[in-house]
Amino acid sequence: MTPLPHRTRIVVLILAAMTLVAMPLVARADYPAFEATLTEPGGVIDLSAPHHLAVSSDEIKAWVERAATALTHFYGRYPVKHVSITVLPGGSDVNGAVEYDGRRIEIHVSGDTTHADLVADWMLTHEMFHLSQPELDDDYTWMSEGMADYLEPVARVRIRQITPERFWRDLVEGMPQGLPKPGDRGLDHTHTWGRTYWGGSLYWLIADIHVRQKTDNKKSVRDAARAVLDAGGDGSQDWNIDRLLDVYDSGVGVTVFKDLHNEMGGKPVMVDLDELWKSLGVIFDGQNITFNDAAPLANIRRGIIAPEK
Ligand SMILES: [Zn+2]
């Protein structure tokens, strides 16, 4: 090994000394965090979080359990056998969450986050959904984000963590951001925020409607998503898009995911959202959501938000 130049060595020594001094201070401020092991059907969650939050460790645990419950009801089990969830301090409210390799989630909770903020949070559920789909090539980030964005509220409305009115309102208000703008080249080639998150979510909503139309409302995106997990396709795996689409379609017994990708992946597809909400019987007057049970797809709308049995 070549000796380090003198000046570099001094810098290294200073850095080493600073680290030795600083580490225990950081550790005392935020760690040892409280640690807890939560058991869900089919999975174990190792949780650690700092002490210096406005919410108690019991409130943090209840928040994680609430998010996990949505996944467990949706899939019939927790999507992975083991995950570590690390709560980090900082930011505002609940923010800055990342899922890694189907094994780990990091999520920030600020020091002034309240109990109400935790109850209103959707982000942890969203990250947990990332545990339930293989990693894809970068062109298909919209597929991963669309899955988590659409299935998170579907799972939560079906156990009434959110109301049907809230579920539809969020879609009606948010979905226009997912429509193609001038210059769009389809979901696979347009990596803007709107097309990735809301465009992906729109793909999933349309897939859900088509699956239900083709199966007399008996199958849904849930059957597709369960099939991928049953095939071992959790977040620790790397799959190509064709395999994923094949397994989604095999889970519902009809070709929807593949066809829809052929349609929306390579070129911009404009969706008439006003017509879509009208056909589902979702009416938003700018303030309140109401429902029209005489609408042609009213039964599909009811199927999407039907309580889990
Ligand atoms: Zn995400």
Short mmCIF file of C-alpha atoms and ligand atoms in Angstrom, two decimals:
data_model
loop_
_atom_site.label_atom_id
_atom_site.label_comp_id
_atom_site.label_asym_id
_atom_site.label_seq_id
_atom_site.Cartn_x
_atom_site.Cartn_y
_atom_site.Cartn_z
CA MET A 1 0.00 0.00 0.00
CA THR A 2 1.41 3.42 -0.95
CA PRO A 3 1.83 5.65 2.11
CA LEU A 4 -0.54 8.57 2.10
CA PRO A 5 1.00 12.02 1.50
CA HIS A 6 1.63 13.74 4.80
CA ARG A 7 -1.11 16.35 4.49
CA THR A 8 -3.69 13.73 3.55
CA ARG A 9 -2.74 11.65 6.56
CA ILE A 10 -3.31 14.61 8.84
CA VAL A 11 -6.75 15.17 7.35
CA VAL A 12 -7.53 11.47 7.79
CA LEU A 13 -6.41 11.61 11.41
CA ILE A 14 -8.47 14.71 12.08
CA LEU A 15 -11.50 13.08 10.46
CA ALA A 16 -10.95 9.93 12.51
CA ALA A 17 -10.69 11.96 15.70
CA MET A 18 -13.82 13.94 14.81
CA THR A 19 -15.68 10.73 14.12
CA LEU A 20 -14.69 9.28 17.47
CA VAL A 21 -15.87 12.40 19.25
CA ALA A 22 -18.99 12.92 17.17
CA MET A 23 -20.32 9.37 17.02
CA PRO A 24 -21.27 9.00 20.68
CA LEU A 25 -22.97 12.43 20.59
CA VAL A 26 -25.08 11.42 17.59
CA ALA A 27 -25.73 8.10 19.22
CA ARG A 28 -26.87 9.71 22.46
CA ALA A 29 -29.16 12.15 20.66
CA ASP A 30 -31.02 9.61 18.55
CA TYR A 31 -29.85 6.20 19.66
CA PRO A 32 -30.10 3.80 21.25
CA ALA A 33 -33.42 4.12 19.56
CA PHE A 34 -36.33 2.25 20.95
CA GLU A 35 -36.53 -1.03 19.16
CA ALA A 36 -39.49 -3.31 18.70
CA THR A 37 -40.32 -6.48 16.83
CA LEU A 38 -43.78 -6.57 15.32
CA THR A 39 -45.24 -9.82 14.09
CA GLU A 40 -47.62 -9.86 11.16
CA PRO A 41 -49.14 -12.95 9.53
CA GLY A 42 -46.30 -14.19 7.31
CA GLY A 43 -43.75 -11.60 8.32
CA VAL A 44 -41.70 -9.97 11.05
CA ILE A 45 -40.91 -6.25 11.22
CA ASP A 46 -37.86 -5.06 13.13
CA LEU A 47 -38.52 -1.45 13.99
CA SER A 48 -36.15 1.15 15.35
CA ALA A 49 -36.91 4.81 15.93
CA PRO A 50 -35.33 7.69 17.84
CA HIS A 51 -36.59 8.64 21.28
CA HIS A 52 -36.74 12.38 20.70
CA LEU A 53 -40.07 12.63 18.91
CA ALA A 54 -43.28 14.35 19.97
CA VAL A 55 -45.07 11.02 19.58
CA SER A 56 -44.56 8.07 21.91
CA SER A 57 -43.01 4.74 21.01
CA ASP A 58 -46.49 3.20 21.31
CA GLU A 59 -47.83 5.69 18.78
CA ILE A 60 -44.95 4.88 16.40
CA LYS A 61 -45.63 1.17 16.79
CA ALA A 62 -49.36 1.67 16.17
CA TRP A 63 -48.54 3.65 13.00
CA VAL A 64 -46.33 0.87 11.64
CA GLU A 65 -48.92 -1.76 12.57
CA ARG A 66 -51.64 0.23 10.84
CA ALA A 67 -49.62 0.39 7.62
CA ALA A 68 -48.74 -3.31 7.87
CA THR A 69 -52.39 -4.24 8.44
CA ALA A 70 -53.35 -2.71 5.09
CA LEU A 71 -50.78 -4.93 3.34
CA THR A 72 -51.72 -8.03 5.30
CA HIS A 73 -55.42 -7.68 4.45
CA PHE A 74 -54.66 -6.99 0.82
CA TYR A 75 -52.28 -9.91 0.27
CA GLY A 76 -53.62 -12.29 2.92
CA ARG A 77 -50.17 -12.11 4.50
CA TYR A 78 -47.33 -9.65 4.95
CA PRO A 79 -45.45 -9.50 1.60
CA VAL A 80 -41.97 -10.39 2.94
CA LYS A 81 -40.83 -12.65 5.76
CA HIS A 82 -38.60 -10.01 7.28
CA VAL A 83 -38.14 -6.26 6.94
CA SER A 84 -36.20 -3.68 8.95
CA ILE A 85 -37.90 -0.33 9.31
CA THR A 86 -35.69 2.51 10.50
CA VAL A 87 -37.34 5.75 11.52
CA LEU A 88 -34.95 8.68 11.16
CA PRO A 89 -35.44 12.15 12.61
CA GLY A 90 -35.80 15.20 10.42
CA GLY A 91 -37.82 17.00 7.77
CA SER A 92 -41.42 17.91 8.40
CA ASP A 93 -44.14 15.42 9.33
CA VAL A 94 -43.59 12.01 7.75
CA ASN A 95 -41.30 12.34 4.73
CA GLY A 96 -38.32 11.08 2.77
CA ALA A 97 -39.07 7.38 2.68
CA VAL A 98 -37.09 4.77 0.72
CA GLU A 99 -37.41 1.02 0.33
CA TYR A 100 -34.27 -1.07 -0.31
CA ASP A 101 -34.14 -4.52 -1.92
CA GLY A 102 -37.30 -5.83 -0.30
CA ARG A 103 -35.53 -5.93 3.05
CA ARG A 104 -35.34 -2.45 4.48
CA ILE A 105 -37.35 0.75 4.70
CA GLU A 106 -36.07 4.08 5.95
CA ILE A 107 -38.57 6.83 6.70
CA HIS A 108 -38.16 10.24 8.30
CA VAL A 109 -40.41 11.52 11.05
CA SER A 110 -39.87 15.08 12.23
CA GLY A 111 -39.66 16.04 15.89
CA ASP A 112 -43.00 17.86 15.77
CA THR A 113 -44.97 15.10 14.03
CA THR A 114 -48.26 14.57 15.88
CA HIS A 115 -50.46 11.56 16.46
CA ALA A 116 -52.86 12.97 13.83
CA ASP A 117 -50.02 13.17 11.29
CA LEU A 118 -49.24 9.49 11.85
CA VAL A 119 -52.89 8.50 11.51
CA ALA A 120 -53.16 10.48 8.25
CA ASP A 121 -49.91 9.09 6.82
CA TRP A 122 -49.97 7.09 3.58
CA MET A 123 -46.24 7.05 2.88
CA LEU A 124 -45.28 4.07 4.99
CA THR A 125 -48.01 1.95 3.37
CA HIS A 126 -46.73 3.08 -0.04
CA GLU A 127 -43.17 1.96 0.83
CA MET A 128 -44.43 -1.37 2.14
CA PHE A 129 -46.09 -1.97 -1.23
CA HIS A 130 -42.66 -1.64 -2.83
CA LEU A 131 -41.71 -4.77 -0.86
CA SER A 132 -44.26 -6.68 -2.93
CA GLN A 133 -42.94 -6.19 -6.46
CA PRO A 134 -39.58 -7.11 -8.06
CA GLU A 135 -37.12 -4.42 -9.08
CA LEU A 136 -37.48 -3.37 -12.72
CA ASP A 137 -35.29 -1.55 -15.24
CA ASP A 138 -35.32 2.24 -14.86
CA ASP A 139 -37.65 2.72 -17.83
CA TYR A 140 -40.39 1.04 -15.78
CA THR A 141 -40.19 3.10 -12.61
CA TRP A 142 -43.71 4.27 -13.50
CA MET A 143 -44.85 0.63 -13.14
CA SER A 144 -43.38 0.38 -9.61
CA GLU A 145 -44.57 3.79 -8.47
CA GLY A 146 -47.96 3.37 -10.13
CA MET A 147 -48.42 0.05 -8.34
CA ALA A 148 -47.58 1.52 -4.93
CA ASP A 149 -49.54 4.72 -5.60
CA TYR A 150 -52.71 2.91 -6.68
CA LEU A 151 -52.65 -0.12 -4.37
CA GLU A 152 -51.91 1.93 -1.22
CA PRO A 153 -55.29 3.74 -1.18
CA VAL A 154 -57.10 0.65 -2.57
CA ALA A 155 -55.79 -1.43 0.33
CA ARG A 156 -56.63 1.27 2.85
CA VAL A 157 -60.14 2.03 1.60
CA ARG A 158 -61.00 -1.67 1.62
CA ILE A 159 -60.42 -1.78 5.38
CA ARG A 160 -61.83 1.75 5.77
CA GLN A 161 -58.65 3.38 6.96
CA ILE A 162 -59.86 6.01 4.50
CA THR A 163 -63.43 6.62 3.34
CA PRO A 164 -64.63 5.85 -0.21
CA GLU A 165 -65.27 9.59 -0.66
CA ARG A 166 -61.66 10.40 0.23
CA PHE A 167 -60.39 7.60 -2.01
CA TRP A 168 -62.22 8.90 -5.08
CA ARG A 169 -61.57 12.54 -4.32
CA ASP A 170 -57.81 11.98 -4.25
CA LEU A 171 -57.96 10.20 -7.61
CA VAL A 172 -60.21 12.80 -9.25
CA GLU A 173 -58.05 15.67 -8.02
CA GLY A 174 -54.67 14.04 -8.65
CA MET A 175 -55.10 12.06 -11.84
CA PRO A 176 -54.94 14.97 -14.33
CA GLN A 177 -51.23 15.22 -13.40
CA GLY A 178 -50.71 11.80 -14.97
CA LEU A 179 -51.95 12.72 -18.44
CA PRO A 180 -49.45 13.10 -21.29
CA LYS A 181 -48.29 16.61 -22.12
CA PRO A 182 -47.02 17.81 -25.54
CA GLY A 183 -43.83 15.93 -26.45
CA ASP A 184 -44.75 12.88 -24.37
CA ARG A 185 -43.37 9.56 -25.69
CA GLY A 186 -45.36 7.11 -23.59
CA LEU A 187 -44.89 5.84 -20.04
CA ASP A 188 -41.71 3.87 -20.85
CA HIS A 189 -39.92 6.93 -22.23
CA THR A 190 -41.29 9.93 -20.32
CA HIS A 191 -39.73 10.05 -16.88
CA THR A 192 -41.39 13.12 -15.43
CA TRP A 193 -42.80 13.15 -11.89
CA GLY A 194 -46.40 13.43 -13.11
CA ARG A 195 -46.15 10.58 -15.62
CA THR A 196 -44.17 8.35 -13.25
CA TYR A 197 -46.45 8.62 -10.22
CA TRP A 198 -49.87 9.67 -11.49
CA GLY A 199 -49.40 8.25 -14.99
CA GLY A 200 -48.44 4.94 -13.39
CA SER A 201 -51.43 5.13 -11.08
CA LEU A 202 -53.73 5.80 -14.05
CA TYR A 203 -52.38 2.69 -15.79
CA TRP A 204 -53.22 0.66 -12.67
CA LEU A 205 -56.71 2.14 -12.30
CA ILE A 206 -57.51 1.36 -15.93
CA ALA A 207 -56.03 -2.14 -15.50
CA ASP A 208 -58.28 -2.68 -12.47
CA ILE A 209 -61.37 -1.57 -14.42
CA HIS A 210 -60.51 -3.75 -17.44
CA VAL A 211 -59.82 -6.83 -15.31
CA ARG A 212 -63.15 -6.39 -13.54
CA GLN A 213 -65.00 -5.84 -16.82
CA LYS A 214 -63.50 -8.99 -18.33
CA THR A 215 -64.10 -11.19 -15.27
CA ASP A 216 -67.61 -10.11 -14.29
CA ASN A 217 -66.08 -8.09 -11.41
CA LYS A 218 -64.68 -11.28 -9.84
CA LYS A 219 -60.96 -10.60 -10.32
CA SER A 220 -58.99 -7.43 -9.71
CA VAL A 221 -55.51 -5.96 -9.39
CA ARG A 222 -55.30 -7.74 -6.05
CA ASP A 223 -55.32 -11.15 -7.75
CA ALA A 224 -52.62 -9.93 -10.14
CA ALA A 225 -50.45 -8.60 -7.32
CA ARG A 226 -50.91 -11.77 -5.26
CA ALA A 227 -49.79 -13.88 -8.22
CA VAL A 228 -46.48 -12.04 -8.38
CA LEU A 229 -45.84 -12.58 -4.68
CA ASP A 230 -46.84 -16.24 -4.99
CA ALA A 231 -44.27 -16.56 -7.80
CA GLY A 232 -41.58 -15.28 -5.43
CA GLY A 233 -41.56 -11.81 -6.96
CA ASP A 234 -40.93 -9.63 -3.93
CA GLY A 235 -38.70 -6.57 -3.69
CA SER A 236 -35.54 -8.64 -3.29
CA GLN A 237 -35.87 -9.92 -6.87
CA ASP A 238 -34.98 -8.41 -10.25
CA TRP A 239 -37.42 -9.21 -13.02
CA ASN A 240 -37.84 -7.97 -16.55
CA ILE A 241 -41.07 -6.21 -17.48
CA ASP A 242 -42.37 -9.02 -19.73
CA ARG A 243 -42.16 -11.59 -16.95
CA LEU A 244 -43.95 -9.24 -14.57
CA LEU A 245 -46.76 -8.51 -17.04
CA ASP A 246 -47.17 -12.23 -17.80
CA VAL A 247 -47.53 -13.11 -14.12
CA TYR A 248 -49.95 -10.23 -13.48
CA ASP A 249 -52.10 -11.47 -16.37
CA SER A 250 -51.88 -15.09 -15.25
CA GLY A 251 -53.14 -14.01 -11.82
CA VAL A 252 -56.35 -12.61 -13.29
CA GLY A 253 -56.75 -15.15 -16.10
CA VAL A 254 -57.18 -12.50 -18.80
CA THR A 255 -54.74 -10.42 -20.85
CA VAL A 256 -54.96 -6.90 -19.51
CA PHE A 257 -51.61 -5.80 -18.12
CA LYS A 258 -49.71 -6.76 -21.27
CA ASP A 259 -52.25 -5.20 -23.63
CA LEU A 260 -52.37 -2.00 -21.64
CA HIS A 261 -48.60 -1.77 -21.60
CA ASN A 262 -48.52 -2.27 -25.38
CA GLU A 263 -50.99 0.59 -25.63
CA MET A 264 -49.59 3.08 -23.10
CA GLY A 265 -45.89 2.18 -22.82
CA GLY A 266 -44.53 3.44 -26.12
CA LYS A 267 -46.78 6.34 -27.01
CA PRO A 268 -48.89 9.01 -25.31
CA VAL A 269 -52.47 7.93 -24.69
CA MET A 270 -54.91 10.63 -23.68
CA VAL A 271 -57.60 9.44 -21.28
CA ASP A 272 -60.89 11.34 -20.99
CA LEU A 273 -60.94 11.50 -17.20
CA ASP A 274 -64.26 13.36 -16.99
CA GLU A 275 -65.85 10.57 -19.01
CA LEU A 276 -64.10 7.94 -16.86
CA TRP A 277 -65.43 9.36 -13.56
CA LYS A 278 -68.89 9.76 -15.12
CA SER A 279 -68.98 6.14 -16.26
CA LEU A 280 -67.92 4.99 -12.77
CA GLY A 281 -70.59 7.21 -11.20
CA VAL A 282 -68.15 9.41 -9.30
CA ILE A 283 -69.34 13.00 -9.07
CA PHE A 284 -67.14 15.76 -7.65
CA ASP A 285 -68.63 19.25 -7.39
CA GLY A 286 -65.41 20.87 -6.24
CA GLN A 287 -66.26 20.24 -2.59
CA ASN A 288 -67.98 16.93 -2.12
CA ILE A 289 -67.91 13.53 -3.72
CA THR A 290 -71.23 11.82 -4.41
CA PHE A 291 -72.02 8.61 -6.29
CA ASN A 292 -74.40 7.75 -9.11
CA ASP A 293 -75.50 4.12 -8.86
CA ALA A 294 -77.17 4.28 -12.28
CA ALA A 295 -73.79 4.88 -14.01
CA PRO A 296 -72.73 2.09 -16.43
CA LEU A 297 -69.66 1.07 -14.35
CA ALA A 298 -71.19 1.68 -10.89
CA ASN A 299 -70.76 -2.00 -9.98
CA ILE A 300 -67.05 -1.78 -10.82
CA ARG A 301 -66.72 1.33 -8.67
CA ARG A 302 -68.34 -0.53 -5.78
CA GLY A 303 -66.10 -3.54 -6.39
CA ILE A 304 -62.90 -1.46 -6.19
CA ILE A 305 -63.71 -0.09 -2.74
CA ALA A 306 -65.63 -3.13 -1.40
CA PRO A 307 -64.69 -3.97 2.21
CA GLU A 308 -62.32 -6.90 2.62
CA LYS A 309 -64.15 -10.00 3.75
ZN ZN B 1 -42.58 4.77 -4.25
#
